[in-house]
XYZ file of C-alpha atoms in Angstrom:
771
model
C 153.837 97.368 53.241
C 151.015 95.393 54.645
C 147.585 97.202 54.537
C 144.747 96.242 56.298
C 142.038 94.808 53.981
C 139.532 96.539 55.952
C 140.312 99.926 55.098
C 137.574 102.382 55.680
C 135.814 104.520 52.997
C 136.301 107.440 55.298
C 140.276 107.049 55.448
C 140.290 106.625 51.849
C 138.515 109.481 50.695
C 140.028 111.967 53.510
C 143.329 110.752 52.511
C 144.870 112.505 55.546
C 146.399 109.153 56.809
C 146.214 105.397 55.830
C 146.995 103.182 58.492
C 148.728 99.817 58.124
C 147.999 96.690 59.951
C 150.503 97.734 62.612
C 148.843 101.178 63.372
C 151.621 103.176 61.620
C 150.748 105.382 59.353
C 152.095 105.103 55.784
C 154.134 107.589 54.180
C 153.433 106.984 50.366
C 156.028 109.680 49.875
C 158.874 107.237 50.790
C 158.062 104.660 48.209
C 158.921 107.764 45.625
C 161.855 108.209 43.806
C 161.955 111.196 41.760
C 165.478 110.293 40.368
C 163.895 107.594 38.041
C 164.499 108.574 34.562
C 166.445 111.666 34.974
C 169.093 110.113 32.808
C 169.316 108.256 29.514
C 166.919 110.700 27.575
C 163.684 110.393 30.488
C 164.080 114.429 31.111
C 162.284 113.896 34.186
C 162.142 116.840 36.758
C 163.174 115.639 40.279
C 162.765 119.108 41.867
C 160.611 120.247 44.649
C 156.994 120.813 43.528
C 153.499 120.040 45.019
C 150.612 117.991 42.665
C 149.815 120.217 39.864
C 151.978 123.260 40.932
C 152.891 125.808 39.253
C 156.112 126.610 41.167
C 159.181 123.769 40.327
C 162.188 125.035 41.996
C 165.235 122.697 40.985
C 168.708 122.775 39.896
C 169.951 123.376 36.186
C 173.015 121.705 34.790
C 174.921 122.582 32.225
C 174.755 119.346 30.293
C 172.997 117.670 27.313
C 169.600 116.220 28.460
C 168.686 119.158 30.534
C 165.143 119.552 29.118
C 163.901 119.523 32.827
C 167.036 121.360 34.098
C 168.406 118.432 36.095
C 170.816 115.674 34.601
C 172.919 113.490 36.704
C 176.180 114.855 35.443
C 177.331 118.291 34.518
C 177.732 121.684 36.682
C 174.690 123.094 38.521
C 173.801 126.589 36.812
C 171.645 127.591 39.334
C 168.312 127.016 40.565
C 165.335 127.894 38.458
C 161.744 128.406 39.273
C 159.702 126.711 36.291
C 160.515 123.552 34.544
C 158.392 121.236 32.510
C 158.584 117.461 33.215
C 159.745 114.470 31.161
C 159.382 116.422 27.429
C 161.063 115.898 24.082
C 162.733 118.234 21.862
C 164.566 121.188 23.370
C 164.875 122.352 26.796
C 162.072 124.434 28.284
C 161.540 127.222 30.942
C 164.208 127.279 33.608
C 163.570 130.758 34.254
C 164.790 133.167 36.869
C 167.965 131.260 37.783
C 169.081 131.777 41.850
C 172.640 130.984 42.688
C 174.333 130.914 46.211
C 177.993 131.995 45.821
C 180.644 132.742 48.066
C 183.853 134.434 48.572
C 184.947 136.199 45.174
C 186.334 133.295 42.831
C 183.317 133.988 40.541
C 181.820 136.606 38.448
C 178.286 137.396 37.169
C 179.419 135.528 33.620
C 181.222 132.356 35.438
C 179.370 131.117 38.550
C 178.233 127.785 37.553
C 179.432 124.968 40.160
C 180.119 121.376 40.301
C 178.175 119.175 42.473
C 179.113 117.546 45.731
C 179.186 114.199 43.947
C 176.441 112.162 45.899
C 174.731 115.133 47.390
C 171.837 114.935 45.604
C 168.389 114.004 47.521
C 165.275 114.298 46.410
C 161.686 113.313 47.593
C 158.181 114.776 46.392
C 158.053 118.545 47.899
C 161.930 118.448 48.349
C 165.256 118.826 46.751
C 168.799 119.248 47.887
C 172.309 119.228 46.655
C 175.818 120.661 47.973
C 177.619 123.126 45.545
C 181.281 122.152 45.596
C 182.845 125.502 44.060
C 181.131 127.431 47.217
C 182.580 125.816 50.419
C 180.063 122.671 49.981
C 177.059 125.234 50.524
C 173.817 123.426 50.844
C 170.717 124.286 48.873
C 167.403 123.325 49.961
C 163.959 123.407 47.801
C 160.660 123.124 48.664
C 157.326 124.982 47.080
C 154.014 125.859 47.480
C 151.622 126.196 44.327
C 153.346 129.476 42.970
C 155.768 129.962 45.361
C 159.413 128.660 45.847
C 161.064 128.256 49.156
C 165.024 127.705 49.384
C 167.013 127.307 52.604
C 170.640 127.941 51.602
C 173.293 126.908 54.294
C 176.742 128.595 53.775
C 179.704 127.257 55.723
C 181.529 129.248 57.985
C 184.403 131.851 56.923
C 182.560 132.661 53.671
C 181.570 135.976 51.924
C 177.979 134.817 51.450
C 176.045 136.100 48.307
C 173.251 135.328 45.940
C 172.844 135.804 42.332
C 169.553 136.041 40.332
C 170.099 135.859 36.648
C 166.970 136.637 34.559
C 168.065 136.032 31.120
C 169.880 132.501 31.411
C 167.155 130.348 30.802
C 167.172 126.787 29.431
C 165.881 127.664 26.105
C 168.091 130.490 25.852
C 165.354 132.159 24.315
C 165.250 135.733 26.581
C 163.820 138.415 24.940
C 163.890 141.153 26.866
C 163.472 142.071 30.693
C 164.091 143.998 33.851
C 165.309 143.373 37.150
C 165.546 145.862 40.411
C 166.701 145.713 43.900
C 164.364 146.839 46.620
C 164.750 147.743 49.926
C 167.274 145.871 51.845
C 165.970 142.343 51.302
C 163.984 141.987 47.747
C 164.796 141.458 44.542
C 161.894 141.566 41.746
C 162.248 141.349 37.799
C 160.257 139.989 34.710
C 161.506 138.397 31.471
C 159.689 137.565 28.098
C 160.970 134.461 26.654
C 159.831 132.184 23.290
C 157.774 129.156 24.159
C 159.769 126.137 23.981
C 157.526 123.970 21.607
C 155.670 126.376 19.592
C 155.902 129.056 16.614
C 158.724 131.459 16.408
C 156.202 134.186 17.563
C 154.954 132.549 20.663
C 156.149 134.300 23.502
C 155.186 134.473 27.429
C 156.254 136.984 30.475
C 156.830 135.701 33.657
C 157.823 137.937 36.998
C 159.473 136.755 40.100
C 159.726 138.596 43.516
C 162.129 137.071 45.538
C 162.570 137.971 49.303
C 165.165 137.196 51.734
C 165.384 136.722 55.456
C 168.735 138.497 55.835
C 169.788 141.722 54.954
C 171.979 142.859 52.081
C 174.707 144.908 52.793
C 175.424 145.538 49.497
C 174.026 144.727 46.169
C 174.764 145.206 42.117
C 172.602 144.473 38.931
C 174.052 143.732 35.780
C 173.339 143.715 31.971
C 175.168 144.062 28.759
C 177.087 146.960 29.883
C 178.427 144.960 33.267
C 177.949 145.142 36.635
C 176.561 148.234 38.241
C 175.565 149.749 41.422
C 172.248 150.665 40.252
C 169.025 149.249 41.612
C 167.755 148.472 38.406
C 168.473 147.092 34.874
C 167.047 146.248 31.654
C 168.041 144.102 28.613
C 167.264 142.744 25.391
C 167.352 139.881 23.283
C 170.938 138.293 23.542
C 172.310 140.230 26.734
C 172.570 139.619 30.498
C 170.255 140.671 32.964
C 170.481 139.748 36.616
C 171.443 140.968 40.039
C 173.467 139.971 42.980
C 173.123 140.679 46.680
C 175.678 140.077 49.327
C 174.947 139.413 52.965
C 176.826 140.496 56.094
C 178.960 137.366 57.204
C 178.022 138.018 60.729
C 174.429 137.289 59.867
C 174.604 134.186 58.004
C 176.306 130.851 59.174
C 175.432 127.269 59.353
C 173.227 127.856 62.184
C 171.751 130.865 60.264
C 170.654 129.676 57.078
C 169.379 131.980 54.278
C 165.661 131.539 53.259
C 164.898 132.714 49.793
C 161.252 133.112 49.115
C 160.509 133.474 45.388
C 156.943 134.278 44.276
C 155.893 133.812 40.756
C 153.366 135.148 38.417
C 152.018 135.374 34.808
C 150.382 138.796 35.887
C 152.921 141.255 37.462
C 155.563 141.620 39.483
C 153.138 142.552 42.364
C 150.937 139.604 42.200
C 154.342 137.658 42.415
C 155.162 139.338 45.515
C 151.437 138.927 46.935
C 151.653 135.070 45.981
C 155.003 134.591 48.130
C 153.702 136.777 50.886
C 150.162 134.811 51.109
C 151.255 131.281 50.285
C 154.680 131.493 52.797
C 154.016 134.130 54.924
C 156.797 133.336 57.499
C 159.007 131.267 55.330
C 159.419 128.354 57.547
C 161.125 125.784 55.647
C 160.092 122.303 57.335
C 156.088 123.523 57.544
C 156.301 123.993 53.943
C 157.979 121.223 53.341
C 155.960 118.967 55.698
C 152.698 120.479 54.210
C 153.780 119.443 50.602
C 154.440 116.011 51.652
C 151.358 115.966 53.073
C 149.726 116.876 49.717
C 151.694 114.377 47.827
C 150.818 111.488 50.490
C 146.650 112.750 50.001
C 147.449 112.171 46.030
C 149.472 109.121 46.012
C 147.325 107.358 48.757
C 144.111 107.340 46.355
C 145.402 103.880 45.155
C 146.849 101.754 47.715
C 148.434 98.604 46.715
C 148.949 95.606 48.763
C 151.743 92.803 47.986
C 154.502 93.044 45.083
C 158.153 93.553 45.907
C 159.894 96.882 47.358
C 161.281 97.667 44.084
C 157.626 97.198 42.155
C 156.128 99.470 44.867
C 158.729 102.089 44.226
C 158.277 101.994 40.637
C 154.658 102.042 40.644
C 154.322 105.269 43.192
C 157.003 107.028 41.444
C 155.309 106.616 38.079
C 152.029 107.486 39.821
C 154.022 110.649 41.260
C 155.244 111.688 37.784
C 151.599 111.641 36.073
C 150.759 114.406 38.902
C 153.461 116.897 38.204
C 151.995 118.580 35.044
C 149.477 119.987 33.571
C 149.781 122.935 35.950
C 147.386 124.593 38.104
C 147.879 128.319 36.989
C 144.594 129.358 38.159
C 144.559 132.907 38.731
C 147.340 133.609 36.740
C 145.870 133.499 33.194
C 147.227 136.900 31.231
C 144.901 136.677 28.497
C 141.396 136.505 29.932
C 139.485 135.846 33.119
C 138.792 132.258 34.281
C 137.879 130.422 37.344
C 140.035 127.583 36.195
C 143.366 127.779 34.418
C 145.690 124.865 33.718
C 148.804 124.957 31.418
C 151.412 123.066 30.507
C 149.721 120.554 28.034
C 152.772 119.137 26.914
C 151.290 117.802 25.012
C 147.736 116.307 24.757
C 149.263 113.866 22.318
C 151.224 112.317 24.925
C 148.912 112.436 28.062
C 145.581 111.363 26.444
C 146.474 107.710 26.211
C 146.760 107.030 29.829
C 147.743 110.370 32.136
C 144.348 111.550 31.433
C 142.420 108.317 32.267
C 144.590 108.047 35.571
C 143.887 111.519 36.430
C 140.066 111.274 35.572
C 139.635 108.180 37.985
C 141.995 109.908 40.958
C 141.994 113.599 40.514
C 138.691 114.564 38.771
C 138.862 117.742 40.667
C 142.164 118.481 38.695
C 140.915 117.139 35.698
C 137.855 119.019 35.485
C 139.802 122.084 35.757
C 141.731 121.299 32.692
C 138.768 120.378 30.478
C 137.150 123.786 31.232
C 140.473 125.284 30.634
C 140.682 123.266 27.381
C 137.269 124.432 26.335
C 137.803 128.312 27.612
C 140.988 128.506 25.400
C 138.899 127.419 22.039
C 136.227 129.999 23.311
C 138.980 133.020 23.877
C 142.022 131.845 22.147
C 140.917 129.820 18.852
C 140.845 126.066 19.336
C 141.599 124.101 22.138
C 145.442 123.176 21.982
C 147.182 120.069 21.591
C 150.431 121.364 23.219
C 150.468 124.778 25.497
C 153.342 125.768 27.572
C 152.453 129.344 28.415
C 151.702 130.325 24.773
C 150.882 128.444 21.717
C 152.208 125.072 21.073
C 152.839 122.856 17.975
C 149.922 119.785 17.278
C 151.629 116.605 16.913
C 148.593 114.466 15.471
C 144.985 114.488 15.574
C 142.986 117.138 17.624
C 143.368 114.953 20.789
C 142.044 117.412 23.204
C 138.732 116.018 22.070
C 139.840 112.782 23.500
C 140.508 114.635 27.067
C 136.763 115.977 26.787
C 135.470 112.621 25.682
C 137.222 110.478 28.478
C 136.233 112.960 31.137
C 132.666 113.064 29.799
C 132.085 109.304 29.516
C 133.144 108.284 33.067
C 132.223 111.295 35.202
C 129.088 112.433 33.452
C 128.088 115.946 32.100
C 126.907 117.342 35.878
C 130.348 116.624 37.545
C 132.926 119.423 37.665
C 131.226 122.483 36.793
C 132.087 121.961 33.044
C 129.671 123.547 30.349
C 129.151 121.236 27.809
C 127.303 123.349 25.237
C 130.328 125.142 25.297
C 132.356 121.904 25.026
C 130.247 120.906 22.103
C 131.150 124.295 20.256
C 134.769 123.444 20.968
C 134.576 119.973 19.510
C 132.747 121.346 16.351
C 135.310 123.998 15.851
C 137.881 121.317 15.611
C 135.686 119.424 13.166
C 134.572 122.087 10.827
C 136.911 125.072 10.944
C 139.676 125.398 8.935
C 142.625 126.829 10.498
C 143.589 130.402 8.970
C 146.876 130.685 6.799
C 147.292 126.837 7.023
C 148.566 126.992 10.404
C 147.195 123.419 11.743
C 150.302 122.727 12.507
C 149.579 124.759 16.048
C 145.854 124.798 16.035
C 142.817 122.987 15.039
C 142.961 120.287 12.177
C 144.309 120.575 8.735
C 142.562 120.006 5.537
C 139.492 120.217 7.128
C 137.136 120.517 3.849
C 139.103 117.685 2.005
C 138.976 115.383 4.906
C 135.195 116.080 5.554
C 134.788 115.158 1.989
C 136.845 112.667 1.236
C 137.507 110.899 4.417
C 141.192 111.267 4.588
C 144.179 113.749 4.611
C 145.928 113.968 1.470
C 149.966 113.431 1.331
C 152.139 116.200 0.419
C 151.976 116.216 -3.678
C 155.391 116.155 -4.588
C 156.972 114.029 -1.529
C 157.629 110.333 -1.279
C 159.329 108.126 1.739
C 162.666 108.386 0.191
C 162.643 112.255 -0.526
C 160.148 113.681 2.046
C 160.206 117.460 1.398
C 157.366 118.147 3.947
C 156.071 117.100 7.526
C 152.385 116.443 6.472
C 151.768 113.670 8.910
C 148.901 112.614 6.804
C 148.666 109.132 7.074
C 148.786 109.306 11.139
C 146.260 112.595 10.990
C 143.590 110.610 9.328
C 143.995 107.836 11.750
C 143.879 110.088 14.757
C 140.988 112.223 13.383
C 138.984 109.065 12.500
C 139.472 108.061 16.482
C 138.690 111.708 17.567
C 135.443 111.655 15.324
C 134.593 108.491 17.144
C 134.998 110.114 20.929
C 132.784 112.933 19.633
C 130.192 110.840 18.555
C 130.496 109.316 21.921
C 130.090 112.639 23.435
C 127.123 113.497 21.182
C 125.309 110.172 22.382
C 126.038 111.319 26.441
C 124.488 114.994 25.329
C 121.589 113.575 23.571
C 122.685 114.407 19.997
C 121.163 111.319 18.323
C 122.012 112.578 14.925
C 125.471 113.543 15.526
C 126.214 110.431 17.302
C 125.400 108.374 13.949
C 127.085 110.950 11.964
C 130.645 110.532 14.101
C 130.559 107.138 14.568
C 130.027 106.692 10.924
C 132.948 109.127 10.237
C 135.369 107.067 12.515
C 135.379 104.282 9.925
C 137.974 106.365 7.864
C 140.727 104.834 8.968
C 139.548 102.317 6.106
C 140.340 104.964 3.270
C 143.946 104.505 3.839
C 144.065 100.873 4.355
C 146.042 99.490 1.313
C 145.584 95.493 1.138
C 148.170 95.070 -1.214
C 151.196 96.219 0.889
C 152.959 93.345 2.294
C 155.885 93.448 5.111
C 157.451 90.313 7.039
C 154.605 87.852 5.527
C 151.636 90.013 6.550
C 149.386 92.059 3.985
C 147.245 95.107 4.389
C 148.755 98.242 6.008
C 147.787 101.883 6.352
C 149.741 103.989 3.886
C 149.296 107.710 2.818
C 147.359 108.578 -0.332
C 147.617 111.783 -2.971
C 144.632 114.003 -3.522
C 143.956 112.130 -6.573
C 143.378 109.023 -4.584
C 146.851 106.928 -5.886
C 148.496 105.387 -3.101
C 152.124 107.144 -1.819
C 154.078 104.293 -0.810
C 155.781 103.759 2.755
C 157.635 100.837 3.795
C 155.555 99.737 6.550
C 158.697 99.481 8.938
C 159.481 103.258 8.152
C 159.373 105.481 11.251
C 159.846 102.392 13.497
C 162.697 101.198 15.539
C 164.144 99.245 12.491
C 164.012 101.704 9.689
C 164.896 105.486 9.962
C 162.978 106.132 13.109
C 164.270 109.645 14.126
C 163.761 110.926 10.756
C 159.378 111.174 11.399
C 159.455 113.703 14.222
C 158.369 117.425 13.893
C 161.633 118.224 11.654
C 160.522 119.977 8.505
C 160.853 117.337 6.256
C 159.126 114.222 8.747
C 156.909 112.783 6.047
C 153.266 111.149 6.161
C 153.735 109.365 9.856
C 154.794 110.721 13.057
C 156.959 109.147 15.735
C 155.635 105.398 14.626
C 155.790 103.379 11.705
C 152.487 102.169 9.615
C 153.090 98.967 11.435
C 152.282 100.731 14.656
C 149.408 103.035 13.247
C 148.101 100.066 11.335
C 147.033 98.599 14.761
C 145.950 102.150 15.930
C 142.049 101.765 15.544
C 140.661 101.379 19.147
C 137.313 102.183 18.291
C 136.891 99.007 15.560
C 139.341 96.283 16.499
C 136.820 93.946 15.258
C 136.645 95.864 11.851
C 140.676 95.774 11.781
C 140.633 91.890 12.441
C 138.133 91.279 9.512
C 140.260 93.458 7.704
C 143.532 91.364 8.259
C 141.700 88.078 7.683
C 140.507 86.922 11.179
C 141.712 86.350 15.001
C 144.450 84.084 14.054
C 146.243 86.218 11.545
C 145.965 89.326 13.857
C 147.487 87.721 16.722
C 150.306 86.618 14.054
C 150.915 89.808 12.879
C 150.920 91.219 16.867
C 153.432 88.493 17.576
C 155.583 89.747 14.517
C 155.488 93.265 15.285
C 156.751 92.667 18.732
C 159.250 89.929 17.936
C 160.803 91.319 15.256
C 161.539 94.539 17.067
C 158.859 96.774 15.091
C 157.331 98.152 18.549
C 158.730 101.346 20.184
C 157.703 101.189 24.034
C 158.580 105.183 23.980
C 155.971 106.467 21.895
C 152.736 106.789 22.815
C 150.434 105.414 19.968
C 152.122 101.919 20.829
C 150.882 101.812 24.537
C 147.552 99.712 23.794
C 149.118 97.202 21.609
C 150.369 94.810 23.926
C 146.870 94.634 25.306
C 145.091 94.198 21.826
C 145.350 90.568 21.959
C 142.634 90.879 23.999
C 140.443 91.811 21.273
C 141.136 88.908 19.538
C 140.296 86.527 22.448
C 143.578 85.828 23.874
C 144.009 87.836 27.128
C 146.815 85.129 28.215
C 149.041 86.327 25.427
C 148.440 90.005 26.741
C 149.681 88.988 30.014
C 153.013 87.593 28.860
C 153.618 90.548 26.363
C 153.051 93.120 28.928
C 155.317 91.652 31.514
C 157.898 91.071 28.721
C 157.749 94.944 27.955
C 157.705 95.929 31.579
C 161.066 93.926 32.062
C 162.672 94.900 29.105
C 162.030 98.778 29.517
C 161.481 99.891 32.876
C 163.500 100.245 36.466
C 163.934 101.691 39.337
C 167.383 103.356 38.167
C 168.115 106.813 36.821
C 167.791 105.376 32.918
C 164.853 103.240 33.661
C 162.571 104.703 31.286
C 162.324 103.546 27.396
C 162.180 107.212 25.996
C 161.261 110.775 27.512
C 158.623 110.496 30.121
C 156.104 113.186 28.174
C 154.294 114.703 31.420
C 154.120 111.328 33.127
C 152.975 109.324 29.815
C 155.911 106.765 30.293
C 154.978 106.403 33.892
C 151.271 105.894 32.995
C 152.144 102.798 31.286
C 153.441 101.319 34.242
C 150.788 102.046 36.531
C 147.953 100.403 34.353
C 150.302 97.691 33.299
C 150.628 96.850 37.388
C 147.047 97.026 37.873
C 146.186 95.044 34.953
C 143.477 97.523 34.144
C 144.342 99.161 30.719
C 141.779 102.067 29.658
C 140.823 102.509 26.100
C 141.100 106.381 26.621
C 138.496 108.533 25.305
C 135.900 105.814 26.078
C 134.334 104.064 29.313
C 136.305 100.704 28.643
C 139.186 99.106 30.260
C 140.847 95.886 29.484
C 141.774 93.316 31.927
C 145.186 91.856 32.499
C 147.234 90.283 35.345
C 147.906 92.765 38.367
C 151.271 93.094 39.608
C 149.495 93.395 43.268
C 147.624 90.560 45.481
C 145.358 93.478 46.009
C 144.740 97.262 45.636
C 142.130 99.708 46.290
C 140.913 102.778 44.279
C 139.542 105.523 45.991
C 136.812 107.106 43.495
C 136.331 110.472 45.032
C 133.874 111.646 42.346
C 131.361 109.192 43.480
C 132.321 108.534 46.883
C 133.351 105.161 46.694
C 135.880 102.624 46.421
C 136.884 99.829 43.827
C 139.016 97.095 45.185
C 140.913 94.348 43.142
C 141.721 91.154 44.778
C 144.083 88.242 43.255
C 143.069 85.110 44.772
C 145.997 82.083 44.428
C 148.195 84.901 43.014
C 152.134 84.091 42.487
C 154.580 84.810 40.094
C 153.790 81.323 37.985
C 149.993 82.000 38.433
C 149.931 84.694 35.973
C 146.932 83.958 33.865
C 143.179 84.787 35.092
C 141.156 81.678 35.298
C 138.095 83.380 36.353
C 136.615 86.818 37.231
C 133.487 87.904 39.674
C 132.660 91.517 39.606
C 130.663 92.145 43.333
C 129.919 88.486 43.192
C 128.952 88.071 39.764
C 130.795 85.729 37.408
C 132.367 87.762 34.196
C 133.865 85.882 31.550
C 135.564 88.267 29.710
C 138.542 90.429 29.912
C 137.129 94.329 29.810
C 135.232 96.381 32.177
C 133.015 99.480 31.645
C 133.643 102.178 33.940
C 129.874 102.575 35.153
C 130.133 98.539 36.299
C 132.317 99.267 39.289
C 132.215 103.237 39.901
C 128.924 103.467 41.538
C 128.222 106.080 43.931
C 128.321 105.543 47.553
C 128.774 101.665 47.131
C 132.103 99.970 46.995
C 133.002 97.653 44.436
C 135.204 94.233 44.387
C 136.702 92.626 41.112
C 138.054 89.069 42.348
C 140.283 87.357 40.017
C 141.309 83.885 40.245
C 144.757 82.853 38.853
C 146.228 79.933 37.348
C 149.548 78.775 35.858
C 148.122 77.977 32.702
C 145.225 79.766 30.308
C 141.725 78.016 30.603
C 140.362 79.818 28.033
C 139.075 83.012 29.722
C 138.001 85.679 27.839
C 138.303 83.823 24.226
C 134.941 84.522 23.315
C 133.558 87.508 24.669
C 135.268 90.692 23.266
C 135.307 94.329 24.201
C 133.135 96.773 22.240
C 133.862 97.750 18.292
C 132.144 99.540 15.659
C 132.239 96.352 13.631
C 129.618 93.799 14.950
C 130.499 90.173 15.352
C 130.079 87.098 17.695
C 130.704 87.803 21.115
C 131.686 91.402 20.241
C 129.921 94.010 22.507
C 128.563 97.299 21.167
C 129.841 100.829 21.900
């Protein structure tokens, strides 16, 4: 793809079409492969949706690793309307299963079908597959925000029918529901289900309204009593529930496909029907698909890359695409309180604040504003800003990381953008800081051990647990480290809001990580690591490799005996001090030792690319004056962990989190999330342009003398002014109505660029910038 260097700001901001030098419109969706990461534990959703869309129609398989419904192997259970994307743990959603069936070789208990191998097809806003059991019936799906649309093409000489299963969700969590056939072409229903990543008493209720363009000549409903000619059925937990509608074979043929429009709501069946009628009034499949594709083109075209290989561009845009599948826009579908914006499926904030939220703040500030307002409203109306939430209360994994989401948005876009009420926002932040959740339920809301942490500066370890005999999942070490960074971000928010004393207070609290630094612990030739502490101040020793890839990695997740670290080792968390890298460098003995520790961490396999707290670590060489080593390390990790095949991710995608690392690495611009700082390394493209819609401007990065061998930055200019440092502040390039250009001069050897000027840190030092 060759894009004219003189792309106008107007074209970029409208994003209706981006024109290449040959005059053709660029189809960004053609560079997206939704199947990347669907295999090998990526748990990626390849079905149809629009950016941040609620409706996510796609196939569910009866295989393992079907957290997002689809897996490249296994039989097709049917096509459900709600899915998550890239999540770990158990499967989620998979509600309101539609399955086209033919002839009589099936029952309401046995309707799964093998796929026609090689028939799986997907692109942004579209999915299709053929069902081998049902005479190669072709099922195509597309979507609007709250409505699924299917085009079902049956073969000749079949007895066409369609089955709707209400109780067969992916999580097997159905509690109760009802289904009804209305008139000659409508099926409505509802179900209550358990939330897939939260306490046992977390439930949600959803509603559907399925309209067909073909008339039913017969129908049946079913529940625990079997099939019935009744038009209405109800069921409870552990029971079956659904309906089967039969079409006249004369009315359905390969030239007369059945259109199935399924409106979804979290309010009522009536609203589900209204959503379908309003969003897809005439069930024109091709028009809906084209509209979905155009929405994706608009979204993807906010970054236009030039250069790189075809494979690199596919990896880049596929990764960007997955970051806009969720959180989802459920505005108008909030069952708990009235809100002007309502986003859901934060799954989870702990995963997406590192890379996804900074990307959305940059490219989709309109949507990110809705997410920020939602988090604040949830604190006002429900209790606390959630870490995880998927239609109901979800687990907390680490710190109060919604704080970081608010901070990232405010620091970059200001308190007057996006209609955010920052006084309410401040109250939500202070609730995280000061209020102890009742009944010690910090595992799904707020911070635990608030009074102890605020007094002593660390979260205490469980009094009876050790690394070899963990009896609880306290996660005290990682929570302490994360609370310290959360507090730092809150301090930056305070400064932005003119709260100077609070800024000083929270900046001081940001050094609490030092309270868990044990200088006597040694591993692999290096001294000093984050370690848990008991309430009395004595150490609870954890081997620094424990919970990492080389030692008991899978024992430190949300299992009941997960211990004092979460998903990562002390090695990883001992680097995770974004706010005070100079303080950390001083603590370990200086830049040379810090670089040596990083080398050991990577070379001995202690780094896990599949966990978000380790995302920034390869870029941390920059804090010690070695951006060249950051460039080398990032490329090595990219080559090892990412590709464009179905197993092309190092772990579950976590709502686009794994993809966010790809995008930032390929842009050579890594965000210190929750702040206004970006670390600069070598891009993968000769140039790229970002549309900064929040300030009506653009930011272009150009690489001179760029090649595979010339991978080191020799010098850098921003808008013609030389800069001898490997970082930028957001306001330096995001200038209202004024395009900015960063020019990188590349070389095959490192000449010392960035060696003597360092990114901001709480601890001061020669050449260290201030926050």
